[in-house]
């Protein structure tokens, strides 16, 4: 049996190249461990650094290349001082989600060791939920509209379309079917008409999945419940901005941004990246935690779906569990391992 996958690498800015390099080392180690599994990788430059070189953070020529690949692994994008003339940060990773229709932002949260949670009394596996963030509309929908600098008003639009809501909610139900069959809708239907519509669509689709237990929670209450009783949740689905905020909160429950992988999935293509940004405060220091990116590579293998790829995904998961059962941690989690040493530890555990 053999499986060869073409992977586009977009390391990006700040700590992006460091953490991507570790994930690629893990993929290479899997090639050694799993006969027949092969990765053909090609690296492209997008992000704030690319903008400084060529005046465009996401050159069309690179965008046009991506469909040639089976999947894309991305590091992190953006640098604090590099902005558009109107002051907005460059976010080619968000542009990619919108342009490629990657509407399912999957943010799994898993506690590998009780000591890594700021919550008391939790042990490995107690926190294990999946946040599904709609990633093509919602409150991000007017993010590219320029504000009239002469006006004393500024607005953003929470866009919910039936098609956009249906596809992400249906996907979330499908994911819940593969887990503990519980899906929680997170919205603000009591205040915002857009969110009331999101809930209406959720209720309609819920009828298609009678085996899934459903629950509806307002986003403010969810911020409270995620801290008080995160173990109560399995799969959650929400709009873009609420998902953005809650996924950072979720990361904090299990050790921080360095432990939070993600996948942005559409109907035909997908991009995998850590949930964190370019972390300019620690860029170039060799201390970034690469685990979120390594776990994102694991999600990529699961999505690629071949038998060998899935075997690789299971091996990454098992290796990270093994490493985190022991004491080795990077600085963000109170340890002293460098980025490369954490990569070494995962590879040794494979
Ligand atoms: P963005 O807006 O692009 O999500 P941000 O500037 O809000 O990015 P991050 O870049 O994610 O935030 O960084 C938030 C904090 O988490 C910073 O203090 C950063 O150093 C830390 N951090 C993020 N990722 C990692 C990592 N992989 N390892 C260690 N620390 C990290």
Coordinates of C-alpha atoms and ligand atoms in Angstrom, one line a residue:
X1 CA 0.0 0.0 0.0
X2 CA 1.3 3.5 -0.7
X3 CA -0.1 7.0 -0.2
X4 CA 1.7 10.1 -1.4
X5 CA 0.3 13.5 -0.4
X6 CA 1.3 16.9 -1.8
X7 CA 1.4 19.5 1.0
X8 CA 1.8 23.2 0.5
X9 CA 3.7 24.8 3.3
X10 CA 3.0 28.5 4.3
X11 CA 5.2 29.1 7.3
X12 CA 4.5 32.9 7.4
X13 CA 5.7 35.3 10.0
X14 CA 7.0 35.5 13.6
X15 CA 7.1 32.0 15.2
X16 CA 5.3 30.5 12.1
X17 CA 8.5 29.2 10.4
X18 CA 9.8 27.7 13.7
X19 CA 6.6 25.8 14.5
X20 CA 6.0 24.7 10.9
X21 CA 9.5 23.3 10.7
X22 CA 8.8 21.0 13.7
X23 CA 5.5 19.8 12.2
X24 CA 7.3 19.0 9.0
X25 CA 10.0 17.1 11.0
X26 CA 7.2 15.0 12.5
X27 CA 5.8 14.3 9.0
X28 CA 9.2 13.2 7.9
X29 CA 9.5 10.9 10.9
X30 CA 6.2 9.4 10.1
X31 CA 7.5 8.6 6.6
X32 CA 10.2 6.5 8.3
X33 CA 7.7 4.8 10.6
X34 CA 4.9 4.1 8.2
X35 CA 6.2 2.3 5.0
X36 CA 4.4 3.7 1.9
X37 CA 3.4 7.0 3.4
X38 CA 5.1 9.9 1.6
X39 CA 4.8 13.7 1.6
X40 CA 5.9 16.0 -1.2
X41 CA 6.2 19.4 0.3
X42 CA 6.6 22.8 -1.3
X43 CA 7.1 26.0 0.6
X44 CA 5.5 29.4 -0.4
X45 CA 5.9 32.8 1.2
X46 CA 2.8 34.7 2.2
X47 CA 2.2 37.1 5.1
X48 CA 3.5 40.3 6.4
X49 CA 7.1 39.4 5.5
X50 CA 6.1 38.7 1.9
X51 CA 4.3 42.1 1.8
X52 CA 7.5 43.8 2.9
X53 CA 9.4 42.1 0.0
X54 CA 6.8 42.3 -2.8
X55 CA 4.0 44.6 -1.7
X56 CA 1.3 41.9 -1.5
X57 CA 0.8 39.6 1.6
X58 CA -1.0 37.0 -0.6
X59 CA 0.3 37.1 -4.2
X60 CA -2.2 35.8 -6.8
X61 CA 0.5 33.5 -8.2
X62 CA 0.8 31.6 -4.9
X63 CA -3.0 31.6 -4.4
X64 CA -3.3 29.9 -7.8
X65 CA -0.8 27.2 -6.8
X66 CA -2.8 26.0 -3.8
X67 CA -5.4 23.9 -5.6
X68 CA -2.5 21.7 -7.0
X69 CA -1.9 20.4 -3.4
X70 CA -3.9 17.9 -1.4
X71 CA -3.7 20.1 1.7
X72 CA -2.0 23.2 3.1
X73 CA -0.1 23.5 6.4
X74 CA 0.2 27.1 7.6
X75 CA 2.3 28.6 10.4
X76 CA 1.2 32.1 11.5
X77 CA 0.7 35.4 9.7
X78 CA 1.1 39.1 10.7
X79 CA 3.6 41.4 12.2
X80 CA 2.7 44.2 14.5
X81 CA 4.3 47.1 12.6
X82 CA 3.2 45.9 9.2
X83 CA -0.3 47.2 8.3
X84 CA -2.4 48.5 5.5
X85 CA -2.5 52.3 5.1
X86 CA -5.8 52.3 7.0
X87 CA -4.2 50.7 10.0
X88 CA -5.7 47.2 9.7
X89 CA -3.4 44.2 10.2
X90 CA -2.7 42.0 7.2
X91 CA -4.6 38.7 7.6
X92 CA -4.0 36.6 4.5
X93 CA -5.0 33.5 6.5
X94 CA -8.5 35.0 7.0
X95 CA -8.6 36.0 3.3
X96 CA -7.7 32.4 2.4
X97 CA -10.6 31.0 4.4
X98 CA -13.1 33.3 2.7
X99 CA -11.8 32.9 -0.8
X100 CA -11.5 29.1 -0.6
X101 CA -14.8 28.8 1.2
X102 CA -13.3 27.1 4.2
X103 CA -16.4 27.5 6.3
X104 CA -15.7 24.9 9.1
X105 CA -13.2 26.3 11.5
X106 CA -12.5 23.3 13.7
X107 CA -10.9 24.0 17.1
X108 CA -10.4 20.9 19.2
X109 CA -9.6 21.4 22.9
X110 CA -8.1 18.5 24.8
X111 CA -6.5 18.5 28.2
X112 CA -3.4 16.2 28.1
X113 CA -2.4 16.6 31.7
X114 CA -4.3 18.0 34.7
X115 CA -1.4 20.2 35.8
X116 CA -1.6 22.1 32.5
X117 CA -5.1 23.5 33.2
X118 CA -5.6 26.6 35.4
X119 CA -8.8 24.8 36.5
X120 CA -8.5 22.7 39.6
X121 CA -9.3 19.1 39.9
X122 CA -9.2 18.2 36.1
X123 CA -7.2 15.3 34.8
X124 CA -6.2 14.3 31.3
X125 CA -9.2 13.8 29.0
X126 CA -11.6 15.6 31.3
X127 CA -11.7 18.6 28.9
X128 CA -12.4 17.3 25.4
X129 CA -14.6 19.4 23.2
X130 CA -14.6 20.6 19.6
X131 CA -15.6 24.2 18.7
X132 CA -16.9 24.6 15.1
X133 CA -16.4 28.2 14.1
X134 CA -18.2 29.5 11.0
X135 CA -15.3 31.1 9.1
X136 CA -16.6 32.9 6.0
X137 CA -19.2 35.4 7.2
X138 CA -20.6 36.4 10.7
X139 CA -19.2 39.5 12.3
X140 CA -16.1 39.4 10.1
X141 CA -18.2 39.9 7.0
X142 CA -17.5 43.6 6.6
X143 CA -14.0 43.5 7.9
X144 CA -12.6 44.7 4.5
X145 CA -15.0 47.7 4.2
X146 CA -13.1 50.9 5.0
X147 CA -14.4 53.2 7.5
X148 CA -15.2 56.8 6.4
X149 CA -12.5 58.7 8.3
X150 CA -14.6 61.8 8.3
X151 CA -17.6 60.1 10.0
X152 CA -18.4 59.9 13.7
X153 CA -19.9 56.4 13.1
X154 CA -18.5 53.0 12.4
X155 CA -20.4 49.8 11.9
X156 CA -19.7 46.2 11.4
X157 CA -22.3 43.8 10.0
X158 CA -23.1 40.3 11.4
X159 CA -23.9 38.5 8.2
X160 CA -25.7 35.2 8.5
X161 CA -27.0 33.7 5.3
X162 CA -29.2 30.6 5.1
X163 CA -26.6 28.8 2.9
X164 CA -23.7 29.8 5.2
X165 CA -25.5 28.8 8.4
X166 CA -26.9 25.5 6.9
X167 CA -23.6 24.2 5.7
X168 CA -21.6 24.8 9.0
X169 CA -24.5 23.6 11.2
X170 CA -25.0 20.5 9.2
X171 CA -21.2 19.8 9.3
X172 CA -21.3 20.3 13.1
X173 CA -24.1 17.8 13.5
X174 CA -22.1 15.3 11.3
X175 CA -19.0 15.8 13.6
X176 CA -21.2 15.3 16.7
X177 CA -22.4 12.0 15.3
X178 CA -18.8 10.9 15.2
X179 CA -18.2 11.9 18.8
X180 CA -20.5 11.9 21.9
X181 CA -23.6 12.9 19.9
X182 CA -24.1 16.2 21.7
X183 CA -24.2 19.6 20.0
X184 CA -24.4 23.0 21.6
X185 CA -25.4 26.1 19.6
X186 CA -23.7 29.2 20.9
X187 CA -25.4 32.4 19.9
X188 CA -26.9 35.7 21.0
X189 CA -30.4 35.0 19.8
X190 CA -32.0 37.0 22.6
X191 CA -30.5 40.3 21.3
X192 CA -29.4 40.0 17.6
X193 CA -31.8 39.2 14.8
X194 CA -28.9 37.6 12.8
X195 CA -28.4 35.2 15.7
X196 CA -32.1 34.5 16.0
X197 CA -31.9 33.4 12.4
X198 CA -28.9 31.3 13.0
X199 CA -30.8 29.6 15.8
X200 CA -33.8 29.1 13.5
X201 CA -31.6 27.3 10.9
X202 CA -30.1 25.2 13.7
X203 CA -33.5 24.1 14.9
X204 CA -34.5 23.1 11.4
X205 CA -31.4 21.0 10.9
X206 CA -31.6 19.5 14.3
X207 CA -34.7 17.6 13.1
X208 CA -32.5 15.8 10.6
X209 CA -30.3 14.4 13.4
X210 CA -32.6 12.9 16.1
X211 CA -29.8 11.0 17.7
X212 CA -27.9 14.1 18.6
X213 CA -28.8 15.8 21.9
X214 CA -28.9 19.6 21.3
X215 CA -28.6 22.5 23.6
X216 CA -28.7 26.3 23.0
X217 CA -26.5 28.6 25.1
X218 CA -25.9 32.4 24.8
X219 CA -22.3 33.3 24.1
X220 CA -21.9 35.3 27.4
X221 CA -23.1 32.4 29.4
X222 CA -20.8 30.0 27.4
X223 CA -17.8 32.1 28.5
X224 CA -18.9 31.4 32.1
X225 CA -19.7 27.7 31.6
X226 CA -16.5 26.9 29.7
X227 CA -14.6 27.9 32.8
X228 CA -17.0 26.4 35.4
X229 CA -17.8 23.1 33.6
X230 CA -16.0 22.5 30.3
X231 CA -16.5 18.8 30.7
X232 CA -20.2 19.3 29.9
X233 CA -19.4 20.0 26.2
X234 CA -18.8 17.9 23.2
X235 CA -19.3 19.8 19.9
X236 CA -20.2 23.5 19.8
X237 CA -21.1 25.5 16.7
X238 CA -21.1 29.3 16.5
X239 CA -20.5 32.3 14.3
X240 CA -17.1 33.6 13.3
X241 CA -16.3 36.2 15.9
X242 CA -17.8 34.3 18.9
X243 CA -15.8 31.3 17.8
X244 CA -12.6 33.4 17.5
X245 CA -13.0 34.6 21.1
X246 CA -14.2 31.3 22.7
X247 CA -11.4 29.3 21.0
X248 CA -8.8 31.5 22.8
X249 CA -10.6 31.0 26.1
X250 CA -10.7 27.2 25.3
X251 CA -7.0 27.2 24.7
X252 CA -6.4 28.8 28.1
X253 CA -8.2 25.8 29.7
X254 CA -5.6 23.3 28.5
X255 CA -2.3 25.1 28.6
X256 CA -2.5 28.1 26.2
X257 CA -2.3 28.9 22.5
X258 CA 0.6 26.5 22.0
X259 CA -1.8 23.6 22.7
X260 CA -4.6 24.7 20.3
X261 CA -4.6 23.2 16.8
X262 CA -7.1 24.1 14.1
X263 CA -8.4 23.1 10.7
X264 CA -10.2 25.3 8.2
X265 CA -12.2 23.0 6.0
X266 CA -14.3 23.5 2.9
X267 CA -16.1 21.1 0.6
X268 CA -13.0 20.4 -1.5
X269 CA -9.9 21.8 0.2
X270 CA -8.6 22.5 3.7
X271 CA -5.9 24.5 5.5
X272 CA -4.4 23.4 8.8
X273 CA -2.7 25.8 11.2
X274 CA -2.3 26.4 14.9
X275 CA -5.0 28.7 16.5
X276 CA -2.3 31.1 17.6
X277 CA -0.9 34.1 15.8
X278 CA 2.7 34.9 15.0
X279 CA 3.5 35.7 18.7
X280 CA 5.9 38.5 17.9
X281 CA 6.8 38.8 21.6
X282 CA 8.7 35.5 21.4
X283 CA 9.6 35.3 17.6
X284 CA 13.1 34.3 16.9
X285 CA 13.8 33.1 20.4
X286 CA 13.4 29.4 19.6
X287 CA 11.0 28.9 22.6
X288 CA 7.6 28.7 20.8
X289 CA 5.5 25.7 21.6
X290 CA 5.2 23.7 18.3
X291 CA 2.6 21.3 19.7
X292 CA -0.4 23.2 18.3
X293 CA 1.1 23.0 14.8
X294 CA 2.1 19.3 15.2
X295 CA -1.5 18.5 16.3
X296 CA -2.8 20.5 13.3
X297 CA -0.6 18.3 11.0
X298 CA -2.3 15.4 12.7
X299 CA -5.7 16.9 11.9
X300 CA -4.5 17.2 8.3
X301 CA -3.6 13.5 8.1
X302 CA -7.0 12.6 9.5
X303 CA -8.7 14.8 6.9
X304 CA -6.6 13.4 4.0
X305 CA -8.3 10.2 5.0
X306 CA -6.2 7.4 3.5
X307 CA -5.5 4.4 5.8
X308 CA -1.8 5.3 6.2
X309 CA -2.5 9.0 6.7
X310 CA -5.0 8.0 9.4
X311 CA -2.4 5.8 11.0
X312 CA -0.1 8.8 11.1
X313 CA -2.8 10.9 12.7
X314 CA -3.3 8.3 15.4
X315 CA 0.5 8.1 16.0
X316 CA 0.8 11.9 16.4
X317 CA -2.1 11.9 18.9
X318 CA -0.5 9.0 20.9
X319 CA 2.9 10.6 20.8
X320 CA 1.6 13.9 22.2
X321 CA -0.3 12.1 24.9
X322 CA 2.9 10.3 25.8
X323 CA 5.0 13.4 25.9
X324 CA 2.5 15.2 28.1
X325 CA 2.1 12.4 30.5
X326 CA 5.8 13.2 31.4
X327 CA 7.3 16.5 32.6
X328 CA 8.7 18.0 29.4
X329 CA 7.1 21.4 28.6
X330 CA 8.0 24.5 26.7
X331 CA 8.4 27.9 28.4
X332 CA 4.8 29.0 27.8
X333 CA 3.7 26.0 30.0
X334 CA 6.2 26.5 32.7
X335 CA 8.9 24.2 31.3
X336 CA 12.3 24.8 29.7
X337 CA 12.2 22.9 26.4
X338 CA 13.0 24.8 23.3
X339 CA 10.9 24.5 20.2
X340 CA 13.3 22.0 18.7
X341 CA 13.5 20.0 21.9
X342 CA 9.7 19.7 22.0
X343 CA 9.8 18.5 18.4
X344 CA 12.4 16.0 19.3
X345 CA 10.3 14.7 22.2
X346 CA 7.2 14.2 20.0
X347 CA 9.4 12.4 17.4
X348 CA 11.0 10.2 20.0
X349 CA 7.5 9.2 21.3
X350 CA 6.1 8.3 17.8
Ligands
LIG1 P1 -3.7 36.7 16.3 O1 -4.5 38.0 16.5 O2 -3.0 36.6 15.0 O3 -4.4 35.5 16.8 P2 -2.4 37.6 18.7 O4 -1.3 38.6 18.6 O5 -3.7 37.9 19.3 O6 -2.5 36.8 17.3 P3 -0.8 35.3 19.5 O7 0.2 35.6 18.5 O8 -1.6 34.1 19.4 O9 -1.8 36.5 19.7 O10 -0.1 35.3 20.9 C1 -0.9 35.5 22.1 C2 0.0 35.2 23.3 O11 0.2 33.8 23.3 C3 1.4 35.8 23.2 O12 1.9 36.1 24.5 C4 2.3 34.7 22.6 O13 3.6 34.8 23.0 C5 1.6 33.4 23.2 N1 1.8 32.3 22.2 C6 1.0 32.2 21.1 N2 1.4 31.1 20.5 C7 2.4 30.5 21.2 C8 3.2 29.3 21.1 N3 3.1 28.5 20.0 N4 4.1 29.1 22.0 C9 4.2 29.9 23.1 N5 3.5 31.0 23.3 C10 2.6 31.3 22.3

